[in-house]
Coordinates of C-alpha atoms in Angstrom, one line a residue:
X316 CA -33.4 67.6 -53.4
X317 CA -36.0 65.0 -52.9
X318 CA -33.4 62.6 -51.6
X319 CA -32.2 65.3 -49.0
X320 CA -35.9 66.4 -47.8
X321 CA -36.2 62.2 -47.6
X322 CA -33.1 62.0 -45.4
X323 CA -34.4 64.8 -43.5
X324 CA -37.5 64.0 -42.7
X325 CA -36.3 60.4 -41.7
X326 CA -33.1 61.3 -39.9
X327 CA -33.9 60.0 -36.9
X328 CA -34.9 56.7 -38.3
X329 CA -31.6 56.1 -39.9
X330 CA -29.6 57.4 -36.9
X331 CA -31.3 54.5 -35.2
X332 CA -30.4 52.5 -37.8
X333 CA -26.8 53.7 -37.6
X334 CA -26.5 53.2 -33.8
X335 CA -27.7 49.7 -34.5
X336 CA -25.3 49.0 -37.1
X337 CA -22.5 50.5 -34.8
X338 CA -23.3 48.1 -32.3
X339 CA -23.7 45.0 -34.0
X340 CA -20.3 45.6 -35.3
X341 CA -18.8 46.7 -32.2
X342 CA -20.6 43.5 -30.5
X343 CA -19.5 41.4 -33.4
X344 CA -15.8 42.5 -33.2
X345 CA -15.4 41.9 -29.6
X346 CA -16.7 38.7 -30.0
X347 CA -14.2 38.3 -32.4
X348 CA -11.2 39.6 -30.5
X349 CA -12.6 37.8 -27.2
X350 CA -12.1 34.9 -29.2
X351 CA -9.1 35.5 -30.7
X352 CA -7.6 36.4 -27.3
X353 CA -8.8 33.5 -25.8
X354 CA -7.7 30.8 -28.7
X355 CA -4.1 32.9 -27.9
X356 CA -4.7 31.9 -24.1
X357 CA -5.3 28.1 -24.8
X358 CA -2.4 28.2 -27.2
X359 CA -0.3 29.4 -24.4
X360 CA -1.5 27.1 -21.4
X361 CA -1.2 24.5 -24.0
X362 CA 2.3 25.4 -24.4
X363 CA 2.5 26.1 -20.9
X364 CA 1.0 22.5 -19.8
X365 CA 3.0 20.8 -22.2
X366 CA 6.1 22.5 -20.6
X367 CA 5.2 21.6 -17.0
X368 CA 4.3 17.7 -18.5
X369 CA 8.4 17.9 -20.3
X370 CA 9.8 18.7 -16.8
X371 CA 7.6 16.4 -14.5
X372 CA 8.7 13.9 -17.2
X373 CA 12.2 14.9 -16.7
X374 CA 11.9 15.2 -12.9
X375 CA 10.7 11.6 -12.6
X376 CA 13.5 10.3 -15.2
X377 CA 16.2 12.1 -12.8
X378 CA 13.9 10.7 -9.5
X379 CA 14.5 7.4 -11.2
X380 CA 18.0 7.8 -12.1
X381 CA 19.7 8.8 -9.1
X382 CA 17.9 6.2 -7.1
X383 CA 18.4 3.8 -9.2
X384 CA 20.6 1.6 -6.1
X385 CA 17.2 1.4 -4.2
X386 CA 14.3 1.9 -7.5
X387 CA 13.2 -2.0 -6.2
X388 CA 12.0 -0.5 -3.1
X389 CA 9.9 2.2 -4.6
X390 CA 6.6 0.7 -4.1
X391 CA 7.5 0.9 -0.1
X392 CA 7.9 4.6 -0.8
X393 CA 5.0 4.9 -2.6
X394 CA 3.0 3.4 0.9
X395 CA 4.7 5.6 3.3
X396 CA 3.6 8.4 1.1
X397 CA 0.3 7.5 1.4
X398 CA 0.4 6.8 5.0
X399 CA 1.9 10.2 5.6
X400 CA 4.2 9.2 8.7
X401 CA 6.1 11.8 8.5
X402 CA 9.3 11.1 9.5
X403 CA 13.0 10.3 7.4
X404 CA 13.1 6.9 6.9
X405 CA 16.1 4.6 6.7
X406 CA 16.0 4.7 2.8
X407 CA 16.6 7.2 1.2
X408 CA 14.4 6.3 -1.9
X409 CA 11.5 6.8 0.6
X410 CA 12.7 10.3 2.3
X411 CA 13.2 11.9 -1.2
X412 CA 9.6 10.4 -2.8
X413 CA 7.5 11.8 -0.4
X414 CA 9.7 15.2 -0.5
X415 CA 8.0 14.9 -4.5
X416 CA 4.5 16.7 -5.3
X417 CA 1.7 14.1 -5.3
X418 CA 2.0 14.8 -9.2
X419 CA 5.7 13.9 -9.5
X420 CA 5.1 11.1 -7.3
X421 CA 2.3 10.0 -9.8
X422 CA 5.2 10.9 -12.9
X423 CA 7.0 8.8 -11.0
X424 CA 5.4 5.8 -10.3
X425 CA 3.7 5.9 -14.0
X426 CA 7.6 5.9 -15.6
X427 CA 8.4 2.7 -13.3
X428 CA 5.4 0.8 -13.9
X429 CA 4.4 0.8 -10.6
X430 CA 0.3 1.3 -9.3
X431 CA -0.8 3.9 -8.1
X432 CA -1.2 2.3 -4.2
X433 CA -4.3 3.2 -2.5
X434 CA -3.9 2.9 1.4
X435 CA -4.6 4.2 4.8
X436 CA -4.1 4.4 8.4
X437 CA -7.8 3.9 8.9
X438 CA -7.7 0.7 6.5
X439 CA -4.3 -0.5 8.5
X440 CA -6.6 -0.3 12.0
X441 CA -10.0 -1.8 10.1
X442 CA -7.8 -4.7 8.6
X443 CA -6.2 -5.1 12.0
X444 CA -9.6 -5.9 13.7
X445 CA -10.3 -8.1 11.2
X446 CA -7.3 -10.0 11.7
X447 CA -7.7 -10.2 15.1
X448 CA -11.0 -11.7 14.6
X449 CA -9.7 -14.7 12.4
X450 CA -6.6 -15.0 14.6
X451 CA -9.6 -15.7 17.3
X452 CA -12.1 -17.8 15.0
X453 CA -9.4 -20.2 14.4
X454 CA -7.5 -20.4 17.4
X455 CA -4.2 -19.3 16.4
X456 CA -3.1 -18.9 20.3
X457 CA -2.4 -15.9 22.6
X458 CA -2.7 -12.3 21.0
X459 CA -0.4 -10.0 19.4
X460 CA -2.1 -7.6 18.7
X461 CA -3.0 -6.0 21.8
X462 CA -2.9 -2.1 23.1
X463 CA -3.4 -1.1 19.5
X464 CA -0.6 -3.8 18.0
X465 CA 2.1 -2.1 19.6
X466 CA 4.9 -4.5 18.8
X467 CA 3.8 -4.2 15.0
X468 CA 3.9 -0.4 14.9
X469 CA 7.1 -0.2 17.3
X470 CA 9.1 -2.4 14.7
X471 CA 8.8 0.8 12.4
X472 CA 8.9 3.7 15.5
X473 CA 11.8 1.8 17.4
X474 CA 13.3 -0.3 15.4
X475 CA 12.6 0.6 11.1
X476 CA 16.8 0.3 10.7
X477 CA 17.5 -2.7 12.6
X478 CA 18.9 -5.3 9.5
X479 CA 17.0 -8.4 8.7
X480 CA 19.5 -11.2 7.5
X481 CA 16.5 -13.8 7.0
X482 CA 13.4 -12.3 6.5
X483 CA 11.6 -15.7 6.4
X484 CA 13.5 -18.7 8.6
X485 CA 13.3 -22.4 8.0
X486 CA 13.2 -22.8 11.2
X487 CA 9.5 -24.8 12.2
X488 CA 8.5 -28.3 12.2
X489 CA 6.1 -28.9 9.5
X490 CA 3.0 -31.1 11.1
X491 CA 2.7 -32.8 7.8
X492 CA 6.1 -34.3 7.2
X493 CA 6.4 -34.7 10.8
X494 CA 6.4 -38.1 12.9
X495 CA 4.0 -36.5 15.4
X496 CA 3.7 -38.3 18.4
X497 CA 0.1 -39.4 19.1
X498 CA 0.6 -41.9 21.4
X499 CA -0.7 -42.4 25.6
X500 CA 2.7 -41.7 26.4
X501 CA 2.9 -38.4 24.6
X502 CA 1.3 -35.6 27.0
X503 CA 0.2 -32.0 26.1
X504 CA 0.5 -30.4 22.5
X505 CA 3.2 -31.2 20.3
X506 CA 4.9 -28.0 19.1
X507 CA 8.1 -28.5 17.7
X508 CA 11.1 -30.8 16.9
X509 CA 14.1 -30.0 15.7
X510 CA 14.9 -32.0 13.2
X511 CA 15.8 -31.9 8.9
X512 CA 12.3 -31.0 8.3
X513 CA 13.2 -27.2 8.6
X514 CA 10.2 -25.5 7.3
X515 CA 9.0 -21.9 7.0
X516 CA 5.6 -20.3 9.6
X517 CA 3.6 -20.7 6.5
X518 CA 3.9 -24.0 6.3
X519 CA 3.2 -24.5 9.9
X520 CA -0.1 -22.5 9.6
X521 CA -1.1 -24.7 6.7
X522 CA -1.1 -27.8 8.0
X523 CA -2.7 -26.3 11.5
X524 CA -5.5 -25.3 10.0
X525 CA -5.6 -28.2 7.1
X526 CA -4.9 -31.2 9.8
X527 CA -8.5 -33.0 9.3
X528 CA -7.5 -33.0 5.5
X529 CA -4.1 -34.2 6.6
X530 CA -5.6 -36.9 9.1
X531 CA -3.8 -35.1 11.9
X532 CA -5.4 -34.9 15.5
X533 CA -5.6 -31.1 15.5
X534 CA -5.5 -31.1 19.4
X535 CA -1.9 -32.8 19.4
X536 CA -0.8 -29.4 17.7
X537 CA 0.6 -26.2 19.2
X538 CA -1.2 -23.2 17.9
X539 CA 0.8 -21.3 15.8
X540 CA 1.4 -18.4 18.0
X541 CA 2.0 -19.7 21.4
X542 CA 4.4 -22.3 19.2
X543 CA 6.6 -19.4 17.7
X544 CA 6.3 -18.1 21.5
X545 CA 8.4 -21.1 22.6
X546 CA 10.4 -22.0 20.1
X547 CA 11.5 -18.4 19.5
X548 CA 11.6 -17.3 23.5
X549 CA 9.3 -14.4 22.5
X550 CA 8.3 -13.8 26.1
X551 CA 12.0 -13.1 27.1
X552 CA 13.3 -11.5 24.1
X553 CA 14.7 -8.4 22.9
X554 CA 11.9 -6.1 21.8
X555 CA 12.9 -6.3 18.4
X556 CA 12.6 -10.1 17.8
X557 CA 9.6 -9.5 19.1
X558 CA 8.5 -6.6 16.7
X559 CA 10.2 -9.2 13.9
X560 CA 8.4 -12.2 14.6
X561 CA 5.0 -9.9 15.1
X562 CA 5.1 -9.0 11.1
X563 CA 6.2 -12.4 10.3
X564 CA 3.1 -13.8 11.8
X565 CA 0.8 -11.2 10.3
X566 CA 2.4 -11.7 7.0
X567 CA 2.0 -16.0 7.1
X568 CA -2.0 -15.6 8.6
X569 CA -3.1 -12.9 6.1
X570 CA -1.4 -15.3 3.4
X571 CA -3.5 -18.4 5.3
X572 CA -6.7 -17.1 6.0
X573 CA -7.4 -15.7 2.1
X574 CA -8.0 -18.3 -0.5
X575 CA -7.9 -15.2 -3.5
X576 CA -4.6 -15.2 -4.5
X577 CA -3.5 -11.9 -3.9
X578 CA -0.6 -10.2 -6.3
X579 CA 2.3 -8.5 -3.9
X580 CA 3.5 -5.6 -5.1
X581 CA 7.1 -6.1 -3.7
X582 CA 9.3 -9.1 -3.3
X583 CA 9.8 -9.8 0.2
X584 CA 12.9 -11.5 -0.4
X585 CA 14.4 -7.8 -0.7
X586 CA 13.8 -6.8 2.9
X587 CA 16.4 -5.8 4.6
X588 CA 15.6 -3.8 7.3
X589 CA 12.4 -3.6 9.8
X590 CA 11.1 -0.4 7.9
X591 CA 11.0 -2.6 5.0
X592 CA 9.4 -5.6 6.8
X593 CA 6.7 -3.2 8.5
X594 CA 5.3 -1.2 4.8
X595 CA 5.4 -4.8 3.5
X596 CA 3.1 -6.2 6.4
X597 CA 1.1 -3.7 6.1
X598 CA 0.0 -3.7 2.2
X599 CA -0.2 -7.4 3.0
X600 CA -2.3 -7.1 5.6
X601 CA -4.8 -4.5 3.5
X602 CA -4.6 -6.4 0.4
X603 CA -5.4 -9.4 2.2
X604 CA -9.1 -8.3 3.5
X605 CA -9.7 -6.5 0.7
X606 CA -9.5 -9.2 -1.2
X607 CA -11.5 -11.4 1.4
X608 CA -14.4 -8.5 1.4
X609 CA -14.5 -9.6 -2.2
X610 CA -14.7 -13.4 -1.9
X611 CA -17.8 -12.2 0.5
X612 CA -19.3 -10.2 -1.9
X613 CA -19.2 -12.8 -4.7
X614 CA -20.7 -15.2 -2.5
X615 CA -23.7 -12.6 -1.9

């Protein structure tokens, strides 16, 4: 009896009590199916990530496969991709990478080794300017890369599946291993001579701007431009010599003009088309003042 007057006279106290206890359990098992049900949900988009990983995996091993004729060419995909010009190109490695998610492209690149290639159109126009400015500094002739660098851009608007057999001609005087004629009866600027000395641009460029090193008289030498202006007829010639000989240029001077040697992420021997040649100048061209911003950085 006592124990029932007890509970009477306290009931009220102990249904508190109860309520509590009834909702620290029901508190305590929610948290407990919450996290039950969320350990089940990270089970499952683990399961479900892994899944998506397998057939990105897969979708790059078929990418890779099936394009396996033109896989050397990749990294050209990979900078149109990043350009975005949207447009079928003349490869078809190229049309059918930038058709991939920016994921499979990554699954992609990752599975050939390749970089993940960090470029622009608005590094394209500042590394443009920049070029223009060193073509100026050191004299390299008239300029090619007026209203916007037209001939550069057409070679890939006009002319991307026009076939290059020699992507680099042997076809210059070298001012080094030349018998240059410095005499009074020599007038004007020697630019050229045909002769065995057959020598790439590059080489031409080097010794133009090397000639004090080289004991040349600088002044008895054509600047490179205007010199592949006459000895290639550029101011006559079909537009796309003249789109050609624009990205060979670009490609000789960025090489000249950077002391950093600078790592090209495709062999240039594999161009065969003006699509090719124009993806090529242009990671050339970037890579080339980004590394110079570096050389100026280290020296500050």
């Amino acid at each position: 009896m006592a124990i029932y007057s007890w509970v009477l006279e306290h009931s009220d106290i102990i249904g508190l009590i109860i309520d509590f206890i009834a909702l620290v359990v029901s508190v305590i098992l929610t948290v407990v199916i919450y996290k039950l049900e969320r350990r089940h949900e990270k089970e499952h988009e683990a399961a479900e990530e892994k899944a998506q990983k397998a057939a990105l995996a897969e979708a790059a091993r078929v990418f890779l496969i099936d394009n396996d004729d033109e896989v050397d060419y990749l990294p050209l995909a990979a900078l149109a991709a990043k350009l975005k010009l949207k447009r079928k190109h003349c490869r078809n490695i190229t049309t059918r990478f930038m058709r991939c998610s920016e994921k499979q492209q990554r699954e992609i690149l990752c599975q050939a080794n390749i970089p993940d290639i960090q470029l622009s159109m608005d590094e394209v126009w500042a590394a443009l300017e920049k070029l223009q400015a060193d073509l100026q500094r050191y004299e390299f002739g008239r300029s090619i890369l007026y209203d916007g660098a037209k001939y550069l851009h057409r070679a890939f608007e006009r002319w991307a599946a026009v076939e290059i057999d020699d992507v680099n001609p042997y076809i210059f005087e070298d001012p080094e291993k030349s018998e240059w004629h410095n005499s009074s009866e020599c007038q004007g600027k020697v630019s050229w001579r045909f002769s065995d000395n057959a020598s790439p641009l590059s080489s031409y460029i080097w010794s133009y701007l090397n000639a004090e090193k080289l004991g040349l008289d600088k002044n008895q030498i054509e600047p490179p431009v205007d010199m592949v202006f006459k000895k290639c007829n550029l101011g006559t010639c079909d537009e796309q010599e003249m789109t050609f000989w624009t990205m060979r240029i670009i490609i000789d001077a960025c090489h000249s003009f950077c002391t950093t040697q600078v790592t090209d992420i495709f062999d240039e021997c594999l161009i065969k088309t003006q699509e090719d040649m124009y993806y090529y100048t242009l990671a050339t061209l970037c890579a080339t003042y980004t590394a110079k911003e570096g050389e100026q950085n280290d020296r500050t």
